[in-house]
Short mmCIF file of C-alpha atoms in Angstrom, two decimals:
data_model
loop_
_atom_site.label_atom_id
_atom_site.label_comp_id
_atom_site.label_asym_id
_atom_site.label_seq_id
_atom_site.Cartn_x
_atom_site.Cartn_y
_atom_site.Cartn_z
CA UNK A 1 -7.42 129.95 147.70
CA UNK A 2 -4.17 130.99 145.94
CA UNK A 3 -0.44 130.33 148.42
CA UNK A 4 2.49 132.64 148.29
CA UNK A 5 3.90 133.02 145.36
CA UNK A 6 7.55 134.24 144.32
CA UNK A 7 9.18 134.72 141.33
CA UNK A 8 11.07 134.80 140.14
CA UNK A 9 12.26 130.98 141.06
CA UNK A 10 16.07 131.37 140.47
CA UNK A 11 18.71 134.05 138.95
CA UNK A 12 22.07 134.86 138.49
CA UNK A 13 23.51 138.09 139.51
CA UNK A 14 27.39 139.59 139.17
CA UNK A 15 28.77 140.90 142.01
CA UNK A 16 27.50 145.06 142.44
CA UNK A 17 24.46 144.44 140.16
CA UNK A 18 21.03 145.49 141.73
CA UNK A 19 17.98 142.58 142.33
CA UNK A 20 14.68 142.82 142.80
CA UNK A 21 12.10 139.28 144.05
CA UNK A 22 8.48 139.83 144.03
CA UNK A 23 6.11 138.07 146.55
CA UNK A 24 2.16 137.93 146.33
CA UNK A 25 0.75 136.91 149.40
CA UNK A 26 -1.94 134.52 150.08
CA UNK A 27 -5.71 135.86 149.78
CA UNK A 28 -6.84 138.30 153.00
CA UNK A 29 -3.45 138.32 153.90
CA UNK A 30 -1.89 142.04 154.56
CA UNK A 31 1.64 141.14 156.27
CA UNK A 32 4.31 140.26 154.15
CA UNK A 33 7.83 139.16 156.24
CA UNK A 34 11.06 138.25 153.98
CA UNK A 35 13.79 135.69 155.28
CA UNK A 36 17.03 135.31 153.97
CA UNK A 37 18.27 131.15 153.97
CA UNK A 38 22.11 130.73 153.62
CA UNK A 39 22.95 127.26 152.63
CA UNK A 40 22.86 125.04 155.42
CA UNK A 41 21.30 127.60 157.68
CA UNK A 42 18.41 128.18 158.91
CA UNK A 43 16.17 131.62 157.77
CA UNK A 44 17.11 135.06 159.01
CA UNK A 45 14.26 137.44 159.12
CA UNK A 46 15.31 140.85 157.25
CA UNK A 47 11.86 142.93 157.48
CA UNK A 48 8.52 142.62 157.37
CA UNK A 49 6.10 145.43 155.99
CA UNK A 50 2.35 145.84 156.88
CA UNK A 51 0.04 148.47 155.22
CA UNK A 52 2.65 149.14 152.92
CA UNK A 53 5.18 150.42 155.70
CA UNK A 54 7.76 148.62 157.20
CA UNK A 55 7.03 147.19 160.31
CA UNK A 56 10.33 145.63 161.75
CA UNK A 57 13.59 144.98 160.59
CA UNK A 58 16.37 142.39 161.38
CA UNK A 59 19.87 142.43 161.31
CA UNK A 60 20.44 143.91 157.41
CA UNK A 61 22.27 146.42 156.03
CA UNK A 62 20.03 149.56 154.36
CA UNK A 63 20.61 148.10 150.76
CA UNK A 64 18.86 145.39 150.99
CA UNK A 65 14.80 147.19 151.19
CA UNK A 66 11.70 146.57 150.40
CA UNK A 67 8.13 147.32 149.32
CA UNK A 68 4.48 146.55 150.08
CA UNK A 69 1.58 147.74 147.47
CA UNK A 70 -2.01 147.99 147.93
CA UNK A 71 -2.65 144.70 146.94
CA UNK A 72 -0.28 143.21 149.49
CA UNK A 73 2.28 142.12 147.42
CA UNK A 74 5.81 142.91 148.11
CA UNK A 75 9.38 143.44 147.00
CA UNK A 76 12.71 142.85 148.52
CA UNK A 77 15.48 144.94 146.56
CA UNK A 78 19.20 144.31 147.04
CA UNK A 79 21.76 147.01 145.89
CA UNK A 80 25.34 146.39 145.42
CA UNK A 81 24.86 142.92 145.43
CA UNK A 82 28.14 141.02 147.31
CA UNK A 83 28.95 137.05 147.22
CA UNK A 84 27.37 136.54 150.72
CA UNK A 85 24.12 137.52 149.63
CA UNK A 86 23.55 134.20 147.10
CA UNK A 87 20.62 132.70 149.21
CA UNK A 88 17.41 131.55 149.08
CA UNK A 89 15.32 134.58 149.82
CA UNK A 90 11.91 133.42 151.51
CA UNK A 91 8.64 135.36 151.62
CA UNK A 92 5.83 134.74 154.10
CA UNK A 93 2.49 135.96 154.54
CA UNK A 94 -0.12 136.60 157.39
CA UNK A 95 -3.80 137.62 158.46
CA UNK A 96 -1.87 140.54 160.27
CA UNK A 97 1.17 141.40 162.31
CA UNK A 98 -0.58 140.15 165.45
CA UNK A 99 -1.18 137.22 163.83
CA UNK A 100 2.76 137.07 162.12
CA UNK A 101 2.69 133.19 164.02
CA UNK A 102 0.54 131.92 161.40
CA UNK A 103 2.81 132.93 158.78
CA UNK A 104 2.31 130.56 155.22
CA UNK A 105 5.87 130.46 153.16
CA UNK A 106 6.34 130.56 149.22
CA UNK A 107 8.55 128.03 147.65
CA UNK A 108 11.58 131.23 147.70
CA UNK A 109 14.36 132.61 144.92
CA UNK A 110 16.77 130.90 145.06
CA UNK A 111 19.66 134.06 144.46
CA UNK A 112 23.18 132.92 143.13
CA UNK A 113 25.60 135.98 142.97
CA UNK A 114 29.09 135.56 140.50
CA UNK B 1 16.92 139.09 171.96
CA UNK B 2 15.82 135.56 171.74
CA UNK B 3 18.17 132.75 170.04
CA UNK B 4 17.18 129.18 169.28
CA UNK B 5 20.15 125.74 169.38
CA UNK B 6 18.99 122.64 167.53
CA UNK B 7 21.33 120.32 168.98
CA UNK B 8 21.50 117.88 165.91
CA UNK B 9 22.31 118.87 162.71
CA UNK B 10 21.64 115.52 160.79
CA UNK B 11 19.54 112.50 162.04
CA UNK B 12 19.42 109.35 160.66
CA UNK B 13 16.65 107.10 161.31
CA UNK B 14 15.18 103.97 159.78
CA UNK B 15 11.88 103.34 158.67
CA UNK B 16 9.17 102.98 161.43
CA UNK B 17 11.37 104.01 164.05
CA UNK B 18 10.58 106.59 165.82
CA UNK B 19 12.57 110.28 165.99
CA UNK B 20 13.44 112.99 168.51
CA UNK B 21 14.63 116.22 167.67
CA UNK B 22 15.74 118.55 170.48
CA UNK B 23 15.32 122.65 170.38
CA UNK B 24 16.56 125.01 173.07
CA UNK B 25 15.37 128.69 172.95
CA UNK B 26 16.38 131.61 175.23
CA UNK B 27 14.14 134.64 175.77
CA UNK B 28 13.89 136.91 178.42
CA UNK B 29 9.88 137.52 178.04
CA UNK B 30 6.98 135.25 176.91
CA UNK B 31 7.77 133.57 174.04
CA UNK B 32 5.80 131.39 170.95
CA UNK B 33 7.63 128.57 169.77
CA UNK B 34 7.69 126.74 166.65
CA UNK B 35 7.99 123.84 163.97
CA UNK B 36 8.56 123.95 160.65
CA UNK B 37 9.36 121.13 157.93
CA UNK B 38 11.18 121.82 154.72
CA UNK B 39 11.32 119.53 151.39
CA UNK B 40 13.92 119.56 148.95
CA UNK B 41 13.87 122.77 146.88
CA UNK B 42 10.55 123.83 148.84
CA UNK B 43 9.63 126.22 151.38
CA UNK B 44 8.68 125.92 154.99
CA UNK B 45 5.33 124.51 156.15
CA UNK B 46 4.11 125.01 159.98
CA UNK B 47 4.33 121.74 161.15
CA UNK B 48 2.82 123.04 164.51
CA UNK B 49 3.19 125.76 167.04
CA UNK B 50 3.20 126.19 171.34
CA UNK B 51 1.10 129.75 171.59
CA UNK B 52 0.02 129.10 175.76
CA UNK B 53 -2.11 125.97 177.33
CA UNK B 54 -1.43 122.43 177.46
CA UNK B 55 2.29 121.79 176.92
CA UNK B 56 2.09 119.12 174.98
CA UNK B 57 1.18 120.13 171.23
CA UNK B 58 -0.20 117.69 168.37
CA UNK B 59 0.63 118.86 164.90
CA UNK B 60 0.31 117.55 161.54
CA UNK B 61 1.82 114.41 159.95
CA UNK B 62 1.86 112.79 163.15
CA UNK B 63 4.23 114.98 164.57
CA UNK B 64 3.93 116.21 168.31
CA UNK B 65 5.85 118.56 170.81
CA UNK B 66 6.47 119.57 174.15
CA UNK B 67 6.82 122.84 175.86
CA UNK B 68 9.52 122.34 179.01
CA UNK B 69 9.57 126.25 180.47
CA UNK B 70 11.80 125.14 183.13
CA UNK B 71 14.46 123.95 180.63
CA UNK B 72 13.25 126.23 177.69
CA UNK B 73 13.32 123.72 175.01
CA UNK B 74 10.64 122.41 172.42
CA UNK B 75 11.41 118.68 171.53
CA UNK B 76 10.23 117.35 168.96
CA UNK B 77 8.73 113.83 168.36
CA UNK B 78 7.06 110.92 165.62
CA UNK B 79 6.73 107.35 166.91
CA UNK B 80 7.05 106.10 163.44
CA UNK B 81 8.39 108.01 161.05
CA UNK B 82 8.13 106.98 157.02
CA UNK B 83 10.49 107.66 154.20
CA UNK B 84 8.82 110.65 153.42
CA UNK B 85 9.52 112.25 156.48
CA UNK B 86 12.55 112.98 155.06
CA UNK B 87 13.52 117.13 155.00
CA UNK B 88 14.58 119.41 157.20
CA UNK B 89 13.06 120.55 160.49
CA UNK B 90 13.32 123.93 162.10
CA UNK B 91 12.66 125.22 165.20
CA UNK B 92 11.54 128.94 165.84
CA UNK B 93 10.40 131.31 168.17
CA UNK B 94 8.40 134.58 168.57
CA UNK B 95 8.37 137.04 171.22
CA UNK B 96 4.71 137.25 172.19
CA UNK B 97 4.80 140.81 172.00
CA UNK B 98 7.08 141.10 168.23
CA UNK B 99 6.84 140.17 165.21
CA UNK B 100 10.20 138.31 164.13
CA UNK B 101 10.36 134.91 163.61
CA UNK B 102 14.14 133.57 165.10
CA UNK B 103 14.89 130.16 163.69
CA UNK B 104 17.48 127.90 164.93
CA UNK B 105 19.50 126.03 161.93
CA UNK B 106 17.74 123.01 161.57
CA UNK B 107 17.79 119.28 161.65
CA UNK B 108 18.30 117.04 158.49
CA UNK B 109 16.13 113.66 159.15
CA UNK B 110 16.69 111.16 156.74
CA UNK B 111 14.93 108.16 157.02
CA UNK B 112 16.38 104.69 155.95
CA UNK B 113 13.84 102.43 154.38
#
């Protein structure tokens, strides 16, 4: 059985530039929810997606969005990128929204914006 | 909207010792509550989680915590704790009914040999 995987594991962005992470999600799972980590914080949820539709969203601005595909894997895009956005940018998976408690992590990308 | 306070931001403890770490939540409805251990440069793995029942919750590692409704917090414990017990802990918690996990911002153990 295959984790969460992320990738990429780090980059380096300039201020304005555009991102995009990628997140497969563990095997049979269909609910992918991304976190934002500041340094010495703990994660923030931004939004999770299930069925390839958004299914709640935290406390983001609209540039920072996101995908689902058929196969369950995701991606969290970030426009305009600003300094407070270097983070470690977390993806979880689980069997289904209802079951979002049981969510399994990836090891993150670790963002640095210049 | 639910919030979560871990009252310690660093603890140190030494080898074989054992460790409390204390979580307050606040939530107006039902709520699922949560631990979660990070490693250096890793992410987070459930270290266990309070969904209803017996208060008192047994999770991996050796790790254990209880559910105090009353005075909404989520302690928790080892008796013994080894060098590589050594991370970060977070605490988090769920509305029963949503789907957002709230994390507090975590407790750096660091165990002395």
């Amino acid at each position: 059985e295959t984790g969460v995987t992320q990738s990429p594991t780090h980059l380096i962005k300039t201020r304005g530039q555009q991102v995009t992470l990628r997140c497969s999600s563990q095997s049979g799972h269909n609910t992918v929810s991304w976190y934002q980590q500041a340094l010495g914080q703990g994660p923030q949820f931004i939004f999770q997606y299930y069925r390839e539709e958004e299914n709640g969203r935290g406390n983001f601005p609209p540039r920072f969005s996101g995908l689902q595909f058929p196969n369950y894997s995701s991606e969290l895009n970030v426009n305009a990128l600003e300094l407070d956005d270097s983070a470690l940018y977390l993806c979880a998976s689980s069997l289904g929204p209802e079951t979002s408690y049981e969510q399994y992590f990836g090891p993150g990308t670790r963002l640095t914006v210049t | 909207a639910q919030s979560v306070t871990q009252l310690d931001s660093q603890v140190p403890v030494f080898e074989e010792a054992p460790v409390e770490l204390r979580c307050n939540y606040s939530s107006s409805v039902s709520v699922y509550l949560f631990w979660y251990v990070q490693y250096p440069n890793q992410g987070l793995q459930l270290l266990l989680k309070y969904l209803s029942g017996s208060t008192l919750v047994k999770g991996i590692n050796g790790f254990e915590a209880e559910f105090n409704k009353s005075q909404t917090s989520f302690h928790l414990r080892k008796p013994s704790v080894h060098i590589s017990d050594t991370a970060e802990y977070f605490c988090a918690v769920r509305q029963a009914a949503g789907n957002k996990l709230t994390f507090g911002g975590g407790t750096r153990v660091l165990v002395k040999p």
